[in-house]
Every structure is written in structure tokens, then in C-alpha cells.
Short mmCIF file of C-alpha atoms and ligand atoms in Angstrom, two decimals:
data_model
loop_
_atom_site.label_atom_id
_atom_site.label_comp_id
_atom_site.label_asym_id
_atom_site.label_seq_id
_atom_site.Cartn_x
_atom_site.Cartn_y
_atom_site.Cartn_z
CA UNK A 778 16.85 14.56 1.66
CA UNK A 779 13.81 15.29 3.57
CA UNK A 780 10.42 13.46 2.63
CA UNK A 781 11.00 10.24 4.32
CA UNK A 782 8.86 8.95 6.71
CA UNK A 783 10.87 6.47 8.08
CA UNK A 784 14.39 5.98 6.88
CA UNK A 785 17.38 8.51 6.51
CA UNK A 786 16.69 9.27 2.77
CA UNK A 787 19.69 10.45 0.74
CA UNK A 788 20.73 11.84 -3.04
CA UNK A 789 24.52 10.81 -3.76
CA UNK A 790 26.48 12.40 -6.41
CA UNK A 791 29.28 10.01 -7.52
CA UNK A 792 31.11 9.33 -10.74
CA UNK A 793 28.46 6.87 -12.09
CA UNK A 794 25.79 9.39 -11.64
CA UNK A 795 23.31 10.39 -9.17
CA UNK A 796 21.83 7.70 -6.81
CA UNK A 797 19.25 7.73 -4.43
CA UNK A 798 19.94 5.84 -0.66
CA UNK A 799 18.18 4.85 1.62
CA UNK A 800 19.67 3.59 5.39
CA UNK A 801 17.60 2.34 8.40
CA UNK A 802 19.25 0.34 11.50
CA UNK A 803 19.15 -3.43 10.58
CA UNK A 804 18.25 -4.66 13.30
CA UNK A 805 15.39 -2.82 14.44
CA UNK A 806 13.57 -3.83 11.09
CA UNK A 807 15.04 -6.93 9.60
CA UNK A 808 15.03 -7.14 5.89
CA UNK A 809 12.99 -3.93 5.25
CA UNK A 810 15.00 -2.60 2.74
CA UNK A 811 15.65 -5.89 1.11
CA UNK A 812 11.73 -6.75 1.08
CA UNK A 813 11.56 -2.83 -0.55
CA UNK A 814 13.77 -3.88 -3.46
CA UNK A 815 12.13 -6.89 -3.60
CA UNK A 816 8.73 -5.39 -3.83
CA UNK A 817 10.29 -2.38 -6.80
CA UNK A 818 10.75 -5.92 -8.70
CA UNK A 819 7.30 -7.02 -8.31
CA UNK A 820 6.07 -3.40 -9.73
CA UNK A 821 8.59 -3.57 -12.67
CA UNK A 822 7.43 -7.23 -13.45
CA UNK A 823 3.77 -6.08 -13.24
CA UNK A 824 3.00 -2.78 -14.66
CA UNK A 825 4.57 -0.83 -17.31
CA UNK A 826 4.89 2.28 -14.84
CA UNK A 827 9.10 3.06 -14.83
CA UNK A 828 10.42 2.08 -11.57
CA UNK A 829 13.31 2.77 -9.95
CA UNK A 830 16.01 -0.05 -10.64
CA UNK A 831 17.60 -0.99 -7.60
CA UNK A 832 21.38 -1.21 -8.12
CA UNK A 833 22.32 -3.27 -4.45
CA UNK A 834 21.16 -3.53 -1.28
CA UNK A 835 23.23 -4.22 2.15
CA UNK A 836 24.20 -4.75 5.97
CA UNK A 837 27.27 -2.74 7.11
CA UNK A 838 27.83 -2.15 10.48
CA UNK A 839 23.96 -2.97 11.68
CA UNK A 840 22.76 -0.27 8.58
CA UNK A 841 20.79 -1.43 5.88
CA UNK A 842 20.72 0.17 2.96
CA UNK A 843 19.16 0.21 -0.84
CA UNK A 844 21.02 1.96 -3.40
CA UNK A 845 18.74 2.63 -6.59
CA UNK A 846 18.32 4.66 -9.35
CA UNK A 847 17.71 8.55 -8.89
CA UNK A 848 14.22 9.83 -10.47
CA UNK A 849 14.84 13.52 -10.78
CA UNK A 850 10.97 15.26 -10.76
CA UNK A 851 9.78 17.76 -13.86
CA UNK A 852 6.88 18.88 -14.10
CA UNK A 853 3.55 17.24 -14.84
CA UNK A 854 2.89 15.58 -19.02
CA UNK A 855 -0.24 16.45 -20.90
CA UNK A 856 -2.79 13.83 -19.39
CA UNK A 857 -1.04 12.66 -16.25
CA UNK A 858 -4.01 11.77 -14.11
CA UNK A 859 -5.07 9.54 -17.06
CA UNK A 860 -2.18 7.81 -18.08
CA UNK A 861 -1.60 7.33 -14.08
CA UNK A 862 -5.40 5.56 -14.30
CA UNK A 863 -4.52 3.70 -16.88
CA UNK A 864 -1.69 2.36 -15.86
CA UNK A 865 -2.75 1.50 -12.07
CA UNK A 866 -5.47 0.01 -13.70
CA UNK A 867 -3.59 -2.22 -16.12
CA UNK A 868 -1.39 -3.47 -13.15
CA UNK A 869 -4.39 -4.32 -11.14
CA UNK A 870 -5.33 -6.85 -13.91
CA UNK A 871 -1.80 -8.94 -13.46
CA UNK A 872 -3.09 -11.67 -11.54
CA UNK A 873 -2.55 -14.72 -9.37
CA UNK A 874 -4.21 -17.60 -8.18
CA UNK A 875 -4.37 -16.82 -4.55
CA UNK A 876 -4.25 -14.01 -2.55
CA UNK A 877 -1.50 -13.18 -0.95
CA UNK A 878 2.57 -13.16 -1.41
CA UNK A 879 5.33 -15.58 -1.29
CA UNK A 880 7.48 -13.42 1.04
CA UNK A 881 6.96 -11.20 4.49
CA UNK A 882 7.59 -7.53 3.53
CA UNK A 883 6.78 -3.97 5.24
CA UNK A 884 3.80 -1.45 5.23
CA UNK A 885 5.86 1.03 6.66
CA UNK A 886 7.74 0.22 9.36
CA UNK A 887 4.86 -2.95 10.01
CA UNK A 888 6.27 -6.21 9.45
CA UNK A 889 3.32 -6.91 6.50
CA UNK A 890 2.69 -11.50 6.60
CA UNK A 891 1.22 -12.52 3.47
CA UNK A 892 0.15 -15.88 3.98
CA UNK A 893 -1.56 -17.13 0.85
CA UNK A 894 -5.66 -17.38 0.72
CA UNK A 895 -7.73 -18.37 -1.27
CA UNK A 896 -10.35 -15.76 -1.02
CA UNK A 897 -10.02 -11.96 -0.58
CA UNK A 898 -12.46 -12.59 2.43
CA UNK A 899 -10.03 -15.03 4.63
CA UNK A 900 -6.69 -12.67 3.30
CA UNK A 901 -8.36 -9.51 4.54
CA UNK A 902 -9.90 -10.76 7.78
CA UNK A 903 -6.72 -13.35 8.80
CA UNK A 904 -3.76 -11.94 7.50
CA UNK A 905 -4.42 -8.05 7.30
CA UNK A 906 -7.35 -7.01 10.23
CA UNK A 907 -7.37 -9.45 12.64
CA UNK A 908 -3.38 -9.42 13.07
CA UNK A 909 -3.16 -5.67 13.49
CA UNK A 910 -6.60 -5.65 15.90
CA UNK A 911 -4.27 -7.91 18.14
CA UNK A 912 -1.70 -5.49 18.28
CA UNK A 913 -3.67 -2.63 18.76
CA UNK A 914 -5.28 -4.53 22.22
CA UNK A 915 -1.88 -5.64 23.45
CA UNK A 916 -1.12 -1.71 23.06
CA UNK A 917 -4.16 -0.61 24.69
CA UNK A 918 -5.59 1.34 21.80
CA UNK A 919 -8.64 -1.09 20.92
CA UNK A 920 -11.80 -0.33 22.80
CA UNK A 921 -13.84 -3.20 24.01
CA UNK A 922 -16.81 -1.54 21.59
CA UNK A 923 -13.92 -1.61 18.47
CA UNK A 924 -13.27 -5.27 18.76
CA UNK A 925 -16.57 -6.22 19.14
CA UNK A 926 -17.62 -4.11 15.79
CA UNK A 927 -14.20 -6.13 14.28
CA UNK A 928 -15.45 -9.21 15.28
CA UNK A 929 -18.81 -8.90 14.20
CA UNK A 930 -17.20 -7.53 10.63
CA UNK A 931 -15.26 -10.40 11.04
CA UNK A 932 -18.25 -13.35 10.94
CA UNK A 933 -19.22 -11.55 7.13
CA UNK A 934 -16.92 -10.36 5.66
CA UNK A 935 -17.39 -11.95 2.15
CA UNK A 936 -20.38 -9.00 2.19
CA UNK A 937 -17.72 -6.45 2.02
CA UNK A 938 -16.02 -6.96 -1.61
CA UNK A 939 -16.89 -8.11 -4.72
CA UNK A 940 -15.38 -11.08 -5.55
CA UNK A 941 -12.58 -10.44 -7.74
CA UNK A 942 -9.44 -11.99 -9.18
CA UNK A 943 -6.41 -11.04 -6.92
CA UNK A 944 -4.53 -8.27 -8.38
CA UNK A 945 -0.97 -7.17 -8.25
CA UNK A 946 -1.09 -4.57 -5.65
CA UNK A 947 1.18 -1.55 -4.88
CA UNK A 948 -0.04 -1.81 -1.21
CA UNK A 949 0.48 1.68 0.50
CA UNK A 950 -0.50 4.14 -2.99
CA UNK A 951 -1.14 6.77 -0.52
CA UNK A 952 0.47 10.77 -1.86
CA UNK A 953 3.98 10.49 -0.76
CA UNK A 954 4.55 7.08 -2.83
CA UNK A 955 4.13 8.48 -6.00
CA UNK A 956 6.43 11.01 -8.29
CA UNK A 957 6.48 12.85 -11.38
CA UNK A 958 9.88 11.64 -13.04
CA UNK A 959 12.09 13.43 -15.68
CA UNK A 960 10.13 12.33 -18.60
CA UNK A 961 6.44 13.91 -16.54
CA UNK A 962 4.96 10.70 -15.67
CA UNK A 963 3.91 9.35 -12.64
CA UNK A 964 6.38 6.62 -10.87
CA UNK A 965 5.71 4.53 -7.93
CA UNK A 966 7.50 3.37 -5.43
CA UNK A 967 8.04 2.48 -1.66
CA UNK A 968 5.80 -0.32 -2.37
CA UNK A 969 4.33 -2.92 0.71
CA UNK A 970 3.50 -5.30 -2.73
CA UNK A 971 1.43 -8.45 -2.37
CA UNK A 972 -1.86 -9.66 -4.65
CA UNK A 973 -4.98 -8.80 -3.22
CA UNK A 974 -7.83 -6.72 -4.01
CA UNK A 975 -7.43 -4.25 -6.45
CA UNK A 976 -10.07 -1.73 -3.85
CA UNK A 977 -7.35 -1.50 -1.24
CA UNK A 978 -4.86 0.66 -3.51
CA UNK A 979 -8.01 2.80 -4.02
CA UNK A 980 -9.04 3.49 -1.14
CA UNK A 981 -4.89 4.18 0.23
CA UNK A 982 -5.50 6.27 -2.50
CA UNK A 983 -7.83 8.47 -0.73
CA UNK A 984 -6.90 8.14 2.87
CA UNK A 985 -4.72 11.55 2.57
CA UNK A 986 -6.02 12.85 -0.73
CA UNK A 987 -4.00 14.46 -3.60
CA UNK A 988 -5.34 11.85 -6.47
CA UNK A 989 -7.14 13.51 -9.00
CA UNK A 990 -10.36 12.59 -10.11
CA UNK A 991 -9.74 11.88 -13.87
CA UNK A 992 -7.27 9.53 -12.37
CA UNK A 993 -10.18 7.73 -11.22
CA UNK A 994 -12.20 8.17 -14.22
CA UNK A 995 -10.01 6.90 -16.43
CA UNK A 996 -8.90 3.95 -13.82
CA UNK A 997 -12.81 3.22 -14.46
CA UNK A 998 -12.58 3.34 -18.08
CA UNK A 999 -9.84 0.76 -18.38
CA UNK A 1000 -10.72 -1.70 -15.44
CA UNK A 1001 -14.07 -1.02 -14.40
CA UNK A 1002 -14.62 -1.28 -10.61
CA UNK A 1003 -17.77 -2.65 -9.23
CA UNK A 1004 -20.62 -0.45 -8.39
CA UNK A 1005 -20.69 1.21 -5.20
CA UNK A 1006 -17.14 1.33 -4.94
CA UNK A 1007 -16.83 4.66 -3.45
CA UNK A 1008 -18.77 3.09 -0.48
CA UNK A 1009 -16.02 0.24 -0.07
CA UNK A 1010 -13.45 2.16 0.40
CA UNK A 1011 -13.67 2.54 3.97
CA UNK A 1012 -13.88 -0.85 4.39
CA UNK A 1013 -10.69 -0.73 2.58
CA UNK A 1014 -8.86 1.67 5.01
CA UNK A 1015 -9.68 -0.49 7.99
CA UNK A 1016 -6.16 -1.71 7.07
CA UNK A 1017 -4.02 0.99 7.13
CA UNK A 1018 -6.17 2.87 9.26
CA UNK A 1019 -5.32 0.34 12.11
CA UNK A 1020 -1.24 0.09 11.12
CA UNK A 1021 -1.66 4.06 12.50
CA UNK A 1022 -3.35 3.23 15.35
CA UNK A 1023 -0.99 0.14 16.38
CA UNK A 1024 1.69 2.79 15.22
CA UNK A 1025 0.59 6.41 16.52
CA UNK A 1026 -2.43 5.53 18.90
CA UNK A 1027 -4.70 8.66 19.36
CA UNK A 1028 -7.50 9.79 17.09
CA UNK A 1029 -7.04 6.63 14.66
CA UNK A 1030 -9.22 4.96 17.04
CA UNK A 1031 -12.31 7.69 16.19
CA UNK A 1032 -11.96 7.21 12.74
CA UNK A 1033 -12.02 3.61 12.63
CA UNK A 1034 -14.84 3.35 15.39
CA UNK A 1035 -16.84 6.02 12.85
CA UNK A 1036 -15.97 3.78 10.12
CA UNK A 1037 -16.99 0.60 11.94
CA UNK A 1038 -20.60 1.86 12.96
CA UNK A 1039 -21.39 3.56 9.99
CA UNK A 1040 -20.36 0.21 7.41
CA UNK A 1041 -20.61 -3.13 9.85
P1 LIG B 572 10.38 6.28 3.45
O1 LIG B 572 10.45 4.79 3.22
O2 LIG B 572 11.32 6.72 4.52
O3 LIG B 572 8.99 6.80 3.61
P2 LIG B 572 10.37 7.04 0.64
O4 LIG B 572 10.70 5.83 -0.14
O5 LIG B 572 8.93 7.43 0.71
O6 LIG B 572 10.99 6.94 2.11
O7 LIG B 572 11.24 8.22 0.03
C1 LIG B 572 11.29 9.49 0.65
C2 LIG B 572 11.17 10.59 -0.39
O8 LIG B 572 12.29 10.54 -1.25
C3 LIG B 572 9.95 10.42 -1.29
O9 LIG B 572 8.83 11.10 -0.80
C4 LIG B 572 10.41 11.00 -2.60
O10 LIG B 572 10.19 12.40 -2.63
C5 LIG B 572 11.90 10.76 -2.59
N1 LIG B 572 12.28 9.58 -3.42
C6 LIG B 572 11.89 8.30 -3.26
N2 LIG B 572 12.45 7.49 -4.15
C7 LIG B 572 13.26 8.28 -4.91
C8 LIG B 572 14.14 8.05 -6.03
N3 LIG B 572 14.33 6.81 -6.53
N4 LIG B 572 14.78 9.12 -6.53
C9 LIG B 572 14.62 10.36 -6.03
N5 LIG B 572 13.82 10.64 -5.00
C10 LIG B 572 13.14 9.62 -4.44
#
């Protein structure tokens, strides 16, 4: 199948039905595909979106693979966009008492820590920017002028957010990670899964459009967001924003300098 970004992505037709595959090399990205099954767990346990079940996952020959259930797409139900709100909504109020995860997974192909904190603040600035900033420089692909705008984002960043309770995140909601399945709902998957704050799936939300906005206004209706949320999102897609640039290089840098000048 085509579609993937990152691993060989295939349907199989076999006696038990039709399965979906995906195989990467193992050891080039250790435990992806396990954390990916892991985090399709954490989605099922926290929203009441349908997620794929996962029927095995597996090292043969240095390929890893996850086997899971096959969502075959039909076309959109009556009120998608607002059931899809609602829903995203509902899973952002599971909650935790820290921020953070109890495993390592991937955004991507981005080995994704999630060292627990105990404010959104210290999670966003030491285990999601600060990390990938340091990566970027090794690479070459951090101006002197970006990590001094980090850094001084850095020394304040309990401005940025509203302080909220950490919510069960999908953690890379951008277009491709979401489906219509057989029944004309939306399903999730692909996830990068951790609690944190419920703004970040927002603003991934945005960072390639294709959400509609009665998505949003019904997201609103259910779990309202803090004002000036629009505003945050930027802030927001610092994150993945600098997972392309340590990835890709290039023109990430402009947009996250713009971002940077414009918000710190
Ligand atoms: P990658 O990790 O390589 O980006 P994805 O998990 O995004 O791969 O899957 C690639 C594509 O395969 C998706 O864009 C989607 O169209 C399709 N897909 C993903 N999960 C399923 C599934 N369970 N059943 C059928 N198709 C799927």
C-alpha cells in the first residue's frame, strides 16, 4: 500500500480475513513498531474512538513488524467533523497526574523520551524542545539567532500555556493519521501517545491542514479550550516543527525562526 511515510505498509488477504502490516528494519529503529502497538492501546484505553486492534507484533530476520486489524474506508457519516470534536475532546479529558509517559515511543521515525514532569512547562521545555534543539545544532540546522530565541523561550515558558491537567494525547494528529472506517467515522491511529497538553494535538492538527472547522467548534463545545488558543498554537508546533528540521533540514528553519520572533 502506498500512504506510508515511513514503513513498508501492506494489506494481506488470508483465510482469517484482511490484515493490515506494517515492516520496518529492526534495527535501525528499535521497538518502533512495538511502542506503535503499545501506543493503539493507550488510544483504545482512553477514548471511545474504534482503533485498530493489534493482533501481534515481531522480529524476524532484523524486520519488525505489527500485524493489526484492517479498517476498510467508506465514505464520510452525517456529522463527522462533530462527532470527531467530540470525541478528541472527550479523550483529552482522560487524565494523569504528571506529564509525561511511562515508556520511550516514536514521533515518526524520532525516538520520542517521556520522562515524567510535573508541569506542562518543564515537559515541553526538557523533554520535547530542548532535546530536539540539540539535535538540530549537532546537525548544523540551528542558527546561532534560533537558539538564542529557544533559550530565551526557554527562561518563560510557563507564559506559553494555560495551566491545564495533562491529557491523554494522540501526539502526531496531523491529516495522514486519521481515517474514515467502514461504519463513516473517524479512526486514529499511528499514534506518538504520551499525556501532555491537550493544545499540542491542536495545533498538529493544523500544521498541514485538512481538519474542518466544526471539528473545532464542536471540540470547543465539549472541552472548552482557553482563550486565545488559536494564538498558542504555534507555540505548539515548535515541537514537531523542529522533529522536521532535525529530520529534513531546509526551510523548517524559516518557519520556526518566523514563529520564534513573532511569539517569544
Ligand atoms: P507510517 O507509519 O509509515 O506513516 P501509517 O500508519 O501512517 O504508516 O499508515 C500508512 C497508511 O496506511 C495510512 O495513511 C492509512 O491510509 C493506511 N492505514 C493505516 N492503518 C491502517 C489500517 N489499520 N487499515 C487500513 N489502512 C490503514
Amino acid at each position: 500500500m502506498g500512504g506510508g511515510s515511513i514503513n513498508d505498509a501492506r494489506r494481506l488477504y488470508t483465510s482469517e480475513g484482511i490484515f493490515f502490516a506494517k515492516i520496518n528494519t529492526a534495527s535501525e529503529f528499535p521497538g518502533m513498531l512495538e511502542a506503535e502497538a503499545d501506543g493503539l492501546s493507550f488510544l483504545a484505553k482512553h477514548s471511545s474512538f474504534k482503533i485498530p486492534g493489534v493482533a501481534g507484533t515481531g522480529v524476524t530476520n532484523d524486520q519488525q513488524w505489527i500485524l493489526m486489524e484492517h479498517i476498510s474506508s467508506s465514505s464520510r457519516k452525517k456529522g463527522y467533523w462533530e462527532t470527531f470534536g467530540c470525541q478528541m475532546a472527550e479523550m483529552h479529558r482522560s487524565t494523569n497526574e504528571e506529564f509525561g509517559y511511562d515508556k520511550t515511543n516514536y514521533l515518526g521515525s524520532l525516538v520520542q523520551k517521556n520522562n515524567y514532569k510535573k508541569t506542562w512547562a518543564e515537559f515541553f521545555v526538557e523533554v520535547r524542545l530542548a532535546p530536539l534543539l540539540e539535535m538540530a545544532r549537532q546537525k548544523g540546522e540551528a542558527s546561532q539567532e534560533m537558539v538564542r530565541l529557544f533559550e530565551k523561550l526557554f527562561s518563560r515558558a510557563e507564559k506559553y500555556f494555560p495551566e491545564e491537567p495533562p491529557a491523554a494525547v494522540h501526539g502526531d494528529l496531523w491529516t495522514g493519521n486519521f481515517m474514515t472506517d467502514e461504519d463513516g467515522n473517524a479512526t486514529i491511529f499511528d499514534p506518538a501517545s504520551y499525556f501532555g497538553h491537550r493544545e499540542m494535538d491542536l495545533g498538529m492538527s493544523q500544521l498541514f491542514g485538512g481538519f474542518d472547522p466544526i471539528f473545532y467548534s464542536a471540540y470547543n463545545e465539549a472541552y472548552p479550550l482557553e482563550k486565545d488558543w488559536q494564538e498558542r498554537l504555534d507555540i505548539a508546533n515548535l515541537y514537531p516543527l523542529l522533529a522536521h528540521l532535525t529530520l529534513f533540514g531546509g526551510s523548517y528553519a524559516f518557519k520556526i525562526i518566523s514563529i520564534l520572533r513573532k511569539k517569544v
